[in-house]
PDB file of C-alpha atoms in Angstrom:
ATOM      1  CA  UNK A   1       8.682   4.456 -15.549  1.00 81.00           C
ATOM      2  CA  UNK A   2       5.087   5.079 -14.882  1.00 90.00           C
ATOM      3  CA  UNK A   3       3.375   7.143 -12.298  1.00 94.00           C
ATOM      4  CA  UNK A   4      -0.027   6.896 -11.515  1.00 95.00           C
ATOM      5  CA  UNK A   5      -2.831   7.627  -8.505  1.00 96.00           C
ATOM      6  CA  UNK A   6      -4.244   4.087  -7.284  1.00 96.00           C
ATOM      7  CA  UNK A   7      -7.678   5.874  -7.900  1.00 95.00           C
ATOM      8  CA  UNK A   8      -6.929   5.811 -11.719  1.00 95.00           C
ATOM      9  CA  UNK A   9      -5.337   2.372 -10.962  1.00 94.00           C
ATOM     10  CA  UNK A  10      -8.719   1.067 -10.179  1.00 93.00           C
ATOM     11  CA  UNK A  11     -10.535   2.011 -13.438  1.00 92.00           C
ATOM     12  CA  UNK A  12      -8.579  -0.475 -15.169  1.00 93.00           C
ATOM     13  CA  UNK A  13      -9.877  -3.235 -16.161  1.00 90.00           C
ATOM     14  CA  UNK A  14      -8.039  -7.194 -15.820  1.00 90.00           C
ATOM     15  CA  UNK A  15      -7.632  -8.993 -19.138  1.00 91.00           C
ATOM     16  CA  UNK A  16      -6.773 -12.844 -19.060  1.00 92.00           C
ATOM     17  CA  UNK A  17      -5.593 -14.509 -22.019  1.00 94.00           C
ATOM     18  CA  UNK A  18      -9.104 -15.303 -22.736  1.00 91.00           C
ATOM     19  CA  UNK A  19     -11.544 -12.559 -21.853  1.00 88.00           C
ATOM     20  CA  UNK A  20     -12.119  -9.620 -19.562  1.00 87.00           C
ATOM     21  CA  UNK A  21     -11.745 -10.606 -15.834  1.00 84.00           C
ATOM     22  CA  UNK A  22     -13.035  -7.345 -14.336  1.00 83.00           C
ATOM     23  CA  UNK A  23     -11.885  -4.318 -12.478  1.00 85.00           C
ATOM     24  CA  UNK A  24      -9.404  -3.669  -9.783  1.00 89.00           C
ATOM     25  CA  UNK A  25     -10.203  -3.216  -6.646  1.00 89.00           C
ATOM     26  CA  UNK A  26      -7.609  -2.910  -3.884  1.00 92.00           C
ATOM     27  CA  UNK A  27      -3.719  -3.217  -3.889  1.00 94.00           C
ATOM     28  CA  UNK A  28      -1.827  -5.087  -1.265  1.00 93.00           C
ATOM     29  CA  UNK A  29       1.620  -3.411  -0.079  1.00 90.00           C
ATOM     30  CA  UNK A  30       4.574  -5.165   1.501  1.00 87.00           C
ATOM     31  CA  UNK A  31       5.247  -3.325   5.492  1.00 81.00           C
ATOM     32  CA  UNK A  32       9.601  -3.844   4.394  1.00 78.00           C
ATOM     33  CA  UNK A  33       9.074  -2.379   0.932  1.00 82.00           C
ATOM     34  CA  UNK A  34       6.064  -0.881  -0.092  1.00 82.00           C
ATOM     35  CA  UNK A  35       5.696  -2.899  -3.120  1.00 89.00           C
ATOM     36  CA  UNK A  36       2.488  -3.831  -4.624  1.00 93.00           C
ATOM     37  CA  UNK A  37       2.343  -8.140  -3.828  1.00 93.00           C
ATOM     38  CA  UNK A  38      -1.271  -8.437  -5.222  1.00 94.00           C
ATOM     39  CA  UNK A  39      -3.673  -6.348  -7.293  1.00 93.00           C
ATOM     40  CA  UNK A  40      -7.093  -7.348  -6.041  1.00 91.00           C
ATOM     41  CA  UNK A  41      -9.724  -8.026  -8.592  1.00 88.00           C
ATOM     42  CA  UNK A  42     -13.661  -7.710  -8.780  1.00 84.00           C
ATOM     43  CA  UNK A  43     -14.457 -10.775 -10.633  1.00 80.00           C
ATOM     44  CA  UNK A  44     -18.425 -10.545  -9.833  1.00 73.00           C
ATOM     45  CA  UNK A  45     -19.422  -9.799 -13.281  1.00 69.00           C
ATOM     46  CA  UNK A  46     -18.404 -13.214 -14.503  1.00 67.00           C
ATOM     47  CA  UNK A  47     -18.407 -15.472 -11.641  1.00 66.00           C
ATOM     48  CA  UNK A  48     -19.924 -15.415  -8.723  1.00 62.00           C
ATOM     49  CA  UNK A  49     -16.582 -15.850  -6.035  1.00 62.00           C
ATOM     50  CA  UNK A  50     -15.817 -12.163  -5.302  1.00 69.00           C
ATOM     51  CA  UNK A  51     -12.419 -10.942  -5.408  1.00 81.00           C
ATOM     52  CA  UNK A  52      -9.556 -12.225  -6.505  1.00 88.00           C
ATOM     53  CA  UNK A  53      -5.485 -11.722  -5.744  1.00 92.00           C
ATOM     54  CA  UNK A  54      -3.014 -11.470  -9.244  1.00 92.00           C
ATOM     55  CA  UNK A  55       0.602 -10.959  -8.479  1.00 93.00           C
ATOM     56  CA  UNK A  56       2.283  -8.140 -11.046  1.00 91.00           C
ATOM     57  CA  UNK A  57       3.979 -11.505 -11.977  1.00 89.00           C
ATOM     58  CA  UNK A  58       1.035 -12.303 -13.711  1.00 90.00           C
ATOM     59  CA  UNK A  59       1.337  -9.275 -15.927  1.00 92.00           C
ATOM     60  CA  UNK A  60       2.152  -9.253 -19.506  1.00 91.00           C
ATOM     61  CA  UNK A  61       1.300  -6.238 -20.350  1.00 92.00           C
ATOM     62  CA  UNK A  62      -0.102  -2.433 -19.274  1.00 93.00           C
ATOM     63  CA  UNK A  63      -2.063  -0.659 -21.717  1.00 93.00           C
ATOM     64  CA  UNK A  64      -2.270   2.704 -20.524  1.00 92.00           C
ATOM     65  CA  UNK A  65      -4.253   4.029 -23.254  1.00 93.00           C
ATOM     66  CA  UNK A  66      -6.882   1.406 -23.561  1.00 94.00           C
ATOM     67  CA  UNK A  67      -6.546   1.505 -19.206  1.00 94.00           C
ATOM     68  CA  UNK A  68      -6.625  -2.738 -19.311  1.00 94.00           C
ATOM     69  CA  UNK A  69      -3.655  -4.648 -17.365  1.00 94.00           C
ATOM     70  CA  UNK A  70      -2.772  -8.293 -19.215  1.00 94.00           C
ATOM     71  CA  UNK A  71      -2.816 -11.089 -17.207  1.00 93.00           C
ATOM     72  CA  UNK A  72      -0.882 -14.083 -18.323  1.00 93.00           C
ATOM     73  CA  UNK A  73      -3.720 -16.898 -16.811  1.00 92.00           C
ATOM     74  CA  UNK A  74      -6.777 -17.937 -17.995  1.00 92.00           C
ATOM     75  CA  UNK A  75      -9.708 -17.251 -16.363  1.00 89.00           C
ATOM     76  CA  UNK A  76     -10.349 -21.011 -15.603  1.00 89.00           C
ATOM     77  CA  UNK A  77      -6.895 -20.430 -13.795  1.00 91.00           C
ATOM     78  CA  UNK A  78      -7.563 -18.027 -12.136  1.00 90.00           C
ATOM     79  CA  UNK A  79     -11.449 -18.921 -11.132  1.00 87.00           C
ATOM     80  CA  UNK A  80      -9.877 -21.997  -9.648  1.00 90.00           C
ATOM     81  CA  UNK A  81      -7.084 -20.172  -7.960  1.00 91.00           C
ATOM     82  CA  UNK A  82      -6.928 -19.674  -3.810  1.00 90.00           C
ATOM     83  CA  UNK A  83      -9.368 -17.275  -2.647  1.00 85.00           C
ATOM     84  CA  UNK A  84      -8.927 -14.981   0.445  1.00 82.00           C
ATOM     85  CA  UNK A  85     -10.974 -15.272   3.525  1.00 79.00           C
ATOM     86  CA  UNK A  86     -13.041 -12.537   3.477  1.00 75.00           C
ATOM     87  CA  UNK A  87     -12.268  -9.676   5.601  1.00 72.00           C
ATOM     88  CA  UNK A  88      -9.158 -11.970   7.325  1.00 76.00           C
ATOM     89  CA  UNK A  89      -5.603 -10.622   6.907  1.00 79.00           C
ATOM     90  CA  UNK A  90      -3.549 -11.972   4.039  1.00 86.00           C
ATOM     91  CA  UNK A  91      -1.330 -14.684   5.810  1.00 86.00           C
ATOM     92  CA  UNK A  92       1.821 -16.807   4.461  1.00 86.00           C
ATOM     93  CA  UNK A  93       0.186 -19.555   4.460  1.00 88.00           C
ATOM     94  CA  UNK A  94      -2.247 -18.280   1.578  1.00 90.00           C
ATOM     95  CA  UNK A  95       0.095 -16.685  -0.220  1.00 91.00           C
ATOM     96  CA  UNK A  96       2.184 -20.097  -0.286  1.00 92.00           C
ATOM     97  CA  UNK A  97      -0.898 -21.956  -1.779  1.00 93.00           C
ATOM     98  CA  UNK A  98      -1.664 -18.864  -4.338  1.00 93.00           C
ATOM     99  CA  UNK A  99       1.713 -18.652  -5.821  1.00 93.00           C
ATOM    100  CA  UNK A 100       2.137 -22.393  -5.964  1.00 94.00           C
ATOM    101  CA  UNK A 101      -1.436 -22.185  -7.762  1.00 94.00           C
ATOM    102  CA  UNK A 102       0.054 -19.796 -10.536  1.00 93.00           C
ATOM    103  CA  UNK A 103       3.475 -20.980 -10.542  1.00 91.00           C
ATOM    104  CA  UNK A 104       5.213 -17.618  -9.348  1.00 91.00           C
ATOM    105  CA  UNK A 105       7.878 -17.581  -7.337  1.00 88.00           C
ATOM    106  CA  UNK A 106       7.959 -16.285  -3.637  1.00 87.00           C
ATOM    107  CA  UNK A 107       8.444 -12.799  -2.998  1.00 84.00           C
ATOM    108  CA  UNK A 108       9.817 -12.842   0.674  1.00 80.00           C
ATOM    109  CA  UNK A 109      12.747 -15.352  -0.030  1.00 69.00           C
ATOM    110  CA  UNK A 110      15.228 -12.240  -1.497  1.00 55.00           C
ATOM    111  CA  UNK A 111      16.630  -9.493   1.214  1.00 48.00           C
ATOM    112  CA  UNK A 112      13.775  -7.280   2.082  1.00 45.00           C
ATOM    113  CA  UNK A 113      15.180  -3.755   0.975  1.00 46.00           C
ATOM    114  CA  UNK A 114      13.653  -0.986   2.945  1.00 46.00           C
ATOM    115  CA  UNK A 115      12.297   2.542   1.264  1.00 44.00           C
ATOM    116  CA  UNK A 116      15.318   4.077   2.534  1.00 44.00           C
ATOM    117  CA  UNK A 117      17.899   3.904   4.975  1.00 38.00           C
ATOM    118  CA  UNK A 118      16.909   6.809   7.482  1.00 35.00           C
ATOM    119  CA  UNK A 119      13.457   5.312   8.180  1.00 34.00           C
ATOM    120  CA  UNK A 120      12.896   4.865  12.432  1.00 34.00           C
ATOM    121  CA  UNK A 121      16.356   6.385  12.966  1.00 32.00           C
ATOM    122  CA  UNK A 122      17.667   3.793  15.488  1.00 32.00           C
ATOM    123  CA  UNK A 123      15.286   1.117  14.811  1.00 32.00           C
ATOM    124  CA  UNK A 124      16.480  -2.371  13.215  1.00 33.00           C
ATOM    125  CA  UNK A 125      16.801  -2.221   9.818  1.00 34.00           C
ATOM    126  CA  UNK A 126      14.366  -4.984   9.321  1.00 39.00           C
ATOM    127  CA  UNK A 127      11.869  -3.002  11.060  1.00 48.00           C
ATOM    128  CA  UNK A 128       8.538  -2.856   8.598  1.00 58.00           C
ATOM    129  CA  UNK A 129       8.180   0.898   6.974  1.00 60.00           C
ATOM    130  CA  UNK A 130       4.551   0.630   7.637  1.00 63.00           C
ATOM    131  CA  UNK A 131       4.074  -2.118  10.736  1.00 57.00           C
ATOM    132  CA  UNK A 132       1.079  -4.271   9.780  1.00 54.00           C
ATOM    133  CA  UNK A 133      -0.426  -4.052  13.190  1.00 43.00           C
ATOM    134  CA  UNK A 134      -0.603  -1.146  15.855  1.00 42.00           C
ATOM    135  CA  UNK A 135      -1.642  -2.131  19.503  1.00 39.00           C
ATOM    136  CA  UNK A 136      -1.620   1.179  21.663  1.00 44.00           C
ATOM    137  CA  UNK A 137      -0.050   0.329  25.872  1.00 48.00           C
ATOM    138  CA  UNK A 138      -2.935  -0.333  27.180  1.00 46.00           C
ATOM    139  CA  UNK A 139      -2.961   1.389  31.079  1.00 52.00           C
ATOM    140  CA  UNK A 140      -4.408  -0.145  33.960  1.00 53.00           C
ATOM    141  CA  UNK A 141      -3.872   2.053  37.023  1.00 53.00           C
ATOM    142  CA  UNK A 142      -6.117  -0.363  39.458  1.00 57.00           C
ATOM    143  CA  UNK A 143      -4.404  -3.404  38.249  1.00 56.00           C
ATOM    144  CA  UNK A 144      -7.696  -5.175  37.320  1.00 62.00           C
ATOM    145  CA  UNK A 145      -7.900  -9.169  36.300  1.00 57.00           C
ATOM    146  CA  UNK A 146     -10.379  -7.659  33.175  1.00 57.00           C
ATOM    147  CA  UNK A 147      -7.948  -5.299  31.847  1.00 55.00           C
ATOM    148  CA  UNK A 148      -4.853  -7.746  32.269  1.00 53.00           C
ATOM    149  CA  UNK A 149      -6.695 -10.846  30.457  1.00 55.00           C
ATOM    150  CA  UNK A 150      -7.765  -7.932  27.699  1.00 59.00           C
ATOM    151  CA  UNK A 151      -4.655  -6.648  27.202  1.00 57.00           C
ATOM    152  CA  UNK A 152      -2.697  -9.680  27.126  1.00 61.00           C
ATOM    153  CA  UNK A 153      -5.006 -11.222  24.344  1.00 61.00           C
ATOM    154  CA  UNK A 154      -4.010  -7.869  22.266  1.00 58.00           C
ATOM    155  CA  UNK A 155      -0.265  -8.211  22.886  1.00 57.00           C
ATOM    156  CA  UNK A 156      -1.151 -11.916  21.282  1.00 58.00           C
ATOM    157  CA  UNK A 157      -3.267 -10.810  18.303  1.00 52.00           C
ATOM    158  CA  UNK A 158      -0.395  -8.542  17.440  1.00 49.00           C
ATOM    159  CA  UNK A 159       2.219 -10.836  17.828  1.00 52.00           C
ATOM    160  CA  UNK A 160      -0.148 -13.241  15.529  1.00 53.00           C
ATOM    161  CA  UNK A 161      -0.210 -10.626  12.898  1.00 47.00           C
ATOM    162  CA  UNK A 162       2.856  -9.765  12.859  1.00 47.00           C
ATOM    163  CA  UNK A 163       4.284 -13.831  12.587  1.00 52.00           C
ATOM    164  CA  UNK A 164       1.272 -14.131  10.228  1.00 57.00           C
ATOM    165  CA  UNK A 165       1.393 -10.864   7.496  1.00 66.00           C
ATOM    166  CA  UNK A 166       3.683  -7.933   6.320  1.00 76.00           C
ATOM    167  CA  UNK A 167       0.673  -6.647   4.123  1.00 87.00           C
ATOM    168  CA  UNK A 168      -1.632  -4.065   4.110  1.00 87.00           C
ATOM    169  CA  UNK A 169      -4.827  -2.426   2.030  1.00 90.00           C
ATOM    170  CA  UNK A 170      -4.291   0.816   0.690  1.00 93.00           C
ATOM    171  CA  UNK A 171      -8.051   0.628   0.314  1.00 92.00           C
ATOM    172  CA  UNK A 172      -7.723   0.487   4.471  1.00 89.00           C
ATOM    173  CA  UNK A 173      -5.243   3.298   4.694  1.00 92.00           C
ATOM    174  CA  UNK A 174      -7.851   5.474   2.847  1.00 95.00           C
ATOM    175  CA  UNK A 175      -9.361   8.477   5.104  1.00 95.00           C
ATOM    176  CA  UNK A 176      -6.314   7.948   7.430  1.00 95.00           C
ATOM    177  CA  UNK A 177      -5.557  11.380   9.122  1.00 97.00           C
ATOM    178  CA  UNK A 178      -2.020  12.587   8.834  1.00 97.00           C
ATOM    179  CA  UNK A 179      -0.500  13.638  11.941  1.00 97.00           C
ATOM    180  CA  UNK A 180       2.885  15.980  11.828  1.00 97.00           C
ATOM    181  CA  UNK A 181       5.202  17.352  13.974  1.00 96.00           C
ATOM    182  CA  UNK A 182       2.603  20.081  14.888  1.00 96.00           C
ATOM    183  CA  UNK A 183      -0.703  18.812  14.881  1.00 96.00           C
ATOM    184  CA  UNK A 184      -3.223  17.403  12.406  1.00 96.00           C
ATOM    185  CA  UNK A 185      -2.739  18.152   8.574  1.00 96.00           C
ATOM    186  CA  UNK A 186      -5.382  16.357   7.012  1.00 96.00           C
ATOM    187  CA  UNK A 187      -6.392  12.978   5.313  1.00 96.00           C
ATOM    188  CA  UNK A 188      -5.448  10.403   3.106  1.00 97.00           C
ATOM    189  CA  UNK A 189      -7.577  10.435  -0.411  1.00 97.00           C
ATOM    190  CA  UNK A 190      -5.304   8.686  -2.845  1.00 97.00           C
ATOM    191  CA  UNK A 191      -1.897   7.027  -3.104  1.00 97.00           C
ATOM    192  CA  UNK A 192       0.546   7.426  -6.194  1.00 97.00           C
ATOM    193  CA  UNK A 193       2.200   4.163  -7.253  1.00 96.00           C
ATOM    194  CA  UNK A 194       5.288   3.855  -9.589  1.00 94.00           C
ATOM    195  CA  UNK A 195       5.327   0.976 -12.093  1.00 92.00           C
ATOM    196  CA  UNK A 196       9.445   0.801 -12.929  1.00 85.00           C
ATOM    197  CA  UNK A 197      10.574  -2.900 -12.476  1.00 83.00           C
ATOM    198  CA  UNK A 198       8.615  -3.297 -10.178  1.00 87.00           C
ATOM    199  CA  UNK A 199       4.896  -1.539  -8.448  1.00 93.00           C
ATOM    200  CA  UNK A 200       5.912   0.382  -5.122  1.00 91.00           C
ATOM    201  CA  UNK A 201       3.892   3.227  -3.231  1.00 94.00           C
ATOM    202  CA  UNK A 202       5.826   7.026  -3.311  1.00 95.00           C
ATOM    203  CA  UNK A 203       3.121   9.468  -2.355  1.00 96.00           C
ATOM    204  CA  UNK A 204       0.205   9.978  -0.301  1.00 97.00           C
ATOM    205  CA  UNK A 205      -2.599  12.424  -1.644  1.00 98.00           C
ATOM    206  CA  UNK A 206      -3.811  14.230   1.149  1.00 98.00           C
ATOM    207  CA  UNK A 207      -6.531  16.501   1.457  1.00 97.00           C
ATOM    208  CA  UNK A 208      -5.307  19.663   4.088  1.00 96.00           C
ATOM    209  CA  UNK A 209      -9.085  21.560   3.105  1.00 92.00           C
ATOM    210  CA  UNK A 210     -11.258  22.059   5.591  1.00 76.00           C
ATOM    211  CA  UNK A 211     -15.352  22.021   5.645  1.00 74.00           C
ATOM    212  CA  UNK A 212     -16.454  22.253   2.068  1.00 75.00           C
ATOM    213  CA  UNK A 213     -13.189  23.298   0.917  1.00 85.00           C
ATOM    214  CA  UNK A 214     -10.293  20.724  -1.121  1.00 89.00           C
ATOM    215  CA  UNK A 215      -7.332  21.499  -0.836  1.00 95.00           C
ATOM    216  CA  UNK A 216      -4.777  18.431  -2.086  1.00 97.00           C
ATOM    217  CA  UNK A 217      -1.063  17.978  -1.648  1.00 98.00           C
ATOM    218  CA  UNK A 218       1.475  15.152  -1.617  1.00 98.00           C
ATOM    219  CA  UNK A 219       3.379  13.809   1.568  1.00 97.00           C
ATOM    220  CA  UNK A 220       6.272  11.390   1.318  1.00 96.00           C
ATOM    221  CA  UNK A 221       5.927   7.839   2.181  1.00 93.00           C
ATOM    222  CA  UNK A 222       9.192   7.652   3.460  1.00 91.00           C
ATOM    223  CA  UNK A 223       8.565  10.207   6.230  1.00 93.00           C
ATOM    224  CA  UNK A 224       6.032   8.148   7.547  1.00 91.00           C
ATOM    225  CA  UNK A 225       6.970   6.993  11.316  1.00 90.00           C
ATOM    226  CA  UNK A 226       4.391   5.104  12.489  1.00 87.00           C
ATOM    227  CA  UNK A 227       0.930   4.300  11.815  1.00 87.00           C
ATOM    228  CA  UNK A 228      -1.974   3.702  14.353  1.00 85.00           C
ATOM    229  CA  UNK A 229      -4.395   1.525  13.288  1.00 81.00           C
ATOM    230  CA  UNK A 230      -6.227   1.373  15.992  1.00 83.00           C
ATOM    231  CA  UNK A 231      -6.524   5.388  15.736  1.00 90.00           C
ATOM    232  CA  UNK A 232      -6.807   5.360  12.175  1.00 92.00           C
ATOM    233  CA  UNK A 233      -4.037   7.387  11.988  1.00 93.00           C
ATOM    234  CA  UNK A 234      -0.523   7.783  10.031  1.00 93.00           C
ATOM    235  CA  UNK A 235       2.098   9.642  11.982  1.00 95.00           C
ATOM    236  CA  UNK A 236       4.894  11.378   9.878  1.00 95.00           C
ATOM    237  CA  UNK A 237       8.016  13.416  10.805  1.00 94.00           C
ATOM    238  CA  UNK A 238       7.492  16.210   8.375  1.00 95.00           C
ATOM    239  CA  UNK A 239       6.333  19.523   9.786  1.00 97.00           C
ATOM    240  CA  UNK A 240       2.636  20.693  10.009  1.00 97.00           C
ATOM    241  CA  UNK A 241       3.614  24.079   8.285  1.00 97.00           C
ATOM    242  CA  UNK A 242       5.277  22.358   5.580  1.00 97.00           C
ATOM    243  CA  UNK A 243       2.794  20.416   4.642  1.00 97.00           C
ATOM    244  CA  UNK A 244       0.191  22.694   4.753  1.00 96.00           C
ATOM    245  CA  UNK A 245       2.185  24.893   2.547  1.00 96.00           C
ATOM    246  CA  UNK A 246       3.079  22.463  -0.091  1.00 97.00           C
ATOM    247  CA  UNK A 247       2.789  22.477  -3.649  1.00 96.00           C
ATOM    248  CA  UNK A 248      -1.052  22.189  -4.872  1.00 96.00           C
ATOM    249  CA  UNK A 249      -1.844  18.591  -6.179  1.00 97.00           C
ATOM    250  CA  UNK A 250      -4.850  17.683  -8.821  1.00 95.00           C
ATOM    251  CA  UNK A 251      -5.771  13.845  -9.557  1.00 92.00           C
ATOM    252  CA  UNK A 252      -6.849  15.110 -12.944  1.00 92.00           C
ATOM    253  CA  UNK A 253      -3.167  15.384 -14.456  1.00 91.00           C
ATOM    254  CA  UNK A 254      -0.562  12.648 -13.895  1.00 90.00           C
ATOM    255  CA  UNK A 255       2.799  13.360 -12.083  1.00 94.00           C
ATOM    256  CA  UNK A 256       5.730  14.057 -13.710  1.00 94.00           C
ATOM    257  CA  UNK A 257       9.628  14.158 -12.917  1.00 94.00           C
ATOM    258  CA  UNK A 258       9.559  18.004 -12.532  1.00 96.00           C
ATOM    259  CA  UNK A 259       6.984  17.946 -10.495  1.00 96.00           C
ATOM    260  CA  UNK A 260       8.414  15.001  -8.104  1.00 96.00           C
ATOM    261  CA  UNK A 261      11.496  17.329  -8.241  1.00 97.00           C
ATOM    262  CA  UNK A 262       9.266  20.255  -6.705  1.00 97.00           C
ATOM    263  CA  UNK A 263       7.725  18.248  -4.256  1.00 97.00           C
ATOM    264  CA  UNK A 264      11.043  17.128  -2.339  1.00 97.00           C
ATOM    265  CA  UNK A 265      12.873  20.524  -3.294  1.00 97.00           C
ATOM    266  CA  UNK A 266       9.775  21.738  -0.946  1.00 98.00           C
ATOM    267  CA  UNK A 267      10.767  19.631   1.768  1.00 97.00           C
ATOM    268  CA  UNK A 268      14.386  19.723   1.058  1.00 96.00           C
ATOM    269  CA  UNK A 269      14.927  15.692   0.851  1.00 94.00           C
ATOM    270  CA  UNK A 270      16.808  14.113  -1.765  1.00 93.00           C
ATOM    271  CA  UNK A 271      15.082  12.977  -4.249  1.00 94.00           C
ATOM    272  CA  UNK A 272      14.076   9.122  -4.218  1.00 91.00           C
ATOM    273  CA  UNK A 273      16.169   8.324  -7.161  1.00 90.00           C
ATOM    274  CA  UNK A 274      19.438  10.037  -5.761  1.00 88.00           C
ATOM    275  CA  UNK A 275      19.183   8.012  -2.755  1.00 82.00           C
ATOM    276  CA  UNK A 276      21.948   5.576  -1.761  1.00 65.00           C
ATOM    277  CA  UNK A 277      19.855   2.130  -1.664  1.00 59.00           C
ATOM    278  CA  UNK A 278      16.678   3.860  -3.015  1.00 59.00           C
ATOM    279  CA  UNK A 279      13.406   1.480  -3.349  1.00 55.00           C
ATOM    280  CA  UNK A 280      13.103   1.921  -7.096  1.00 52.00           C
ATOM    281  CA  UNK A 281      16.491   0.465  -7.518  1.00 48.00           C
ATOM    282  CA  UNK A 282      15.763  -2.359  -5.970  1.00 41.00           C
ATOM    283  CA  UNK A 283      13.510  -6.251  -6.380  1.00 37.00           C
TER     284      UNK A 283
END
């Protein structure tokens, strides 16, 4: 098992069978799971197409100490390969035609296991952990044809996402403020991912400092409730106190077991891999 901020995550560079590919760039994150579908690559400094999407299917190997990821594809493979509209949401019908491309098989045909089993207490357990799209009730006291038409075309564009994706852009997520039960906390400045069998999401790295001051500590995915997007926020159900009063955090060392252990001893949870159904035990 491997723990490691996304930050670090995207000074690796992409090797394919033949030659470097470039860096990473973004990671996209299943809503159900919060595992990594697609590493996105920065393929500029070979070919001029932009990024690029490589399942961890792809991967043969992880070289931590050289900081390189293997890909098993060539780069003519994967120059020719499906590219993503630019700045349009990742849809099934793209991912169809990029793992058909590459051969690897699709992701969303096995159960969808959530992060854990007490996420939106009373909500369906298909329910994403992190909803793909956020449309605030829109209120329209003097009934207006305008503000009927407008929010009728958002209940649509939301109902299109959600039909359409169950991914989303850490990259996106970044600078996120953290709302708790309490008030405002701080913002998101890194994510830590854990490479077991598979690539999932555990922490957020957020930044409770205020002007001129950094001040970093970790907040558990699974506590999140809700996120806004339209508000650029992320909505959790741990306390503002406890937060603020967590363990400090650096980006310079890399996580380990006793310090996970800390972290939810803090918040009194169980920790991840004691949990009945837990992420990291599951595909």
């Amino acid at each position: 098992m491997m723990l490691i901020h996304a930050k670090t995550l995207e000074k690796y560079t992409m090797r394919a069978t033949d030659g470097e590919l470039g860096s990473l760039a973004d990671f996209y994150v299943d809503a159900d799971t919060l595992h990594l579908r697609y590493f996105v690559g920065d393929t500029r400094t070979w070919f001029f197409g932009g990024k690029v999407l490589l399942s961890p299917h792809a991967f043969s190997n992880v070289d931590k100490e050289n900081m390189a990821i293997d890909v098993d594809a060539t780069k003519a493979q994967i120059k020719d390969s499906p590219k993503p509209e630019e700045h349009a949401p990742i849809n099934r019908k793209y991912e169809k035609e990029l793992n058909e491309h590459y051969g690897w098989p699709l992701y969303w045909f096995g159960p969808a296991a959530p992060l854990n089993q007490t996420y939106g207490a009373g909500s369906p357990a298909s329910a994403p952990l992190i909803p793909p799209v956020h449309i605030p009730e829109r209120k329209n006291p003097e009934g207006t044809a305008d503000a009927i038409r407008t929010g009728a075309d958002e209940a649509q564009t939301e109902a299109q996402y959600q039909e359409q994706t169950r991914l989303f852009s850490l990259e996106e997520l970044t600078g996120y403020t953290i709302h708790a039960k309490g008030g405002k906390v701080g913002k998101v400045v890194d994510f830590i991912i854990e490479k077991a069998d598979d690539w999932l999401v555990r922490y957020f790295v957020v930044d409770t400092g205020g002007f001129l001051q950094r001040e970093l500590v970790l907040v558990l995915v699974e506590d999140v409730e809700e996120v806004a997007w339209h508000d650029h926020a992320i909505l959790v159900k741990t306390s503002k106190a406890q937060i603020e009063s967590a363990p400090a955090h650096s980006q310079e060392k890399e996580l380990t077991k006793e310090d996970e252990k800390t972290v939810y001893e803090h918040y009194g949870k169980t920790p991840h891999w004691k949990q009945e159904g837990s992420l990291g035990n599951s595909h």
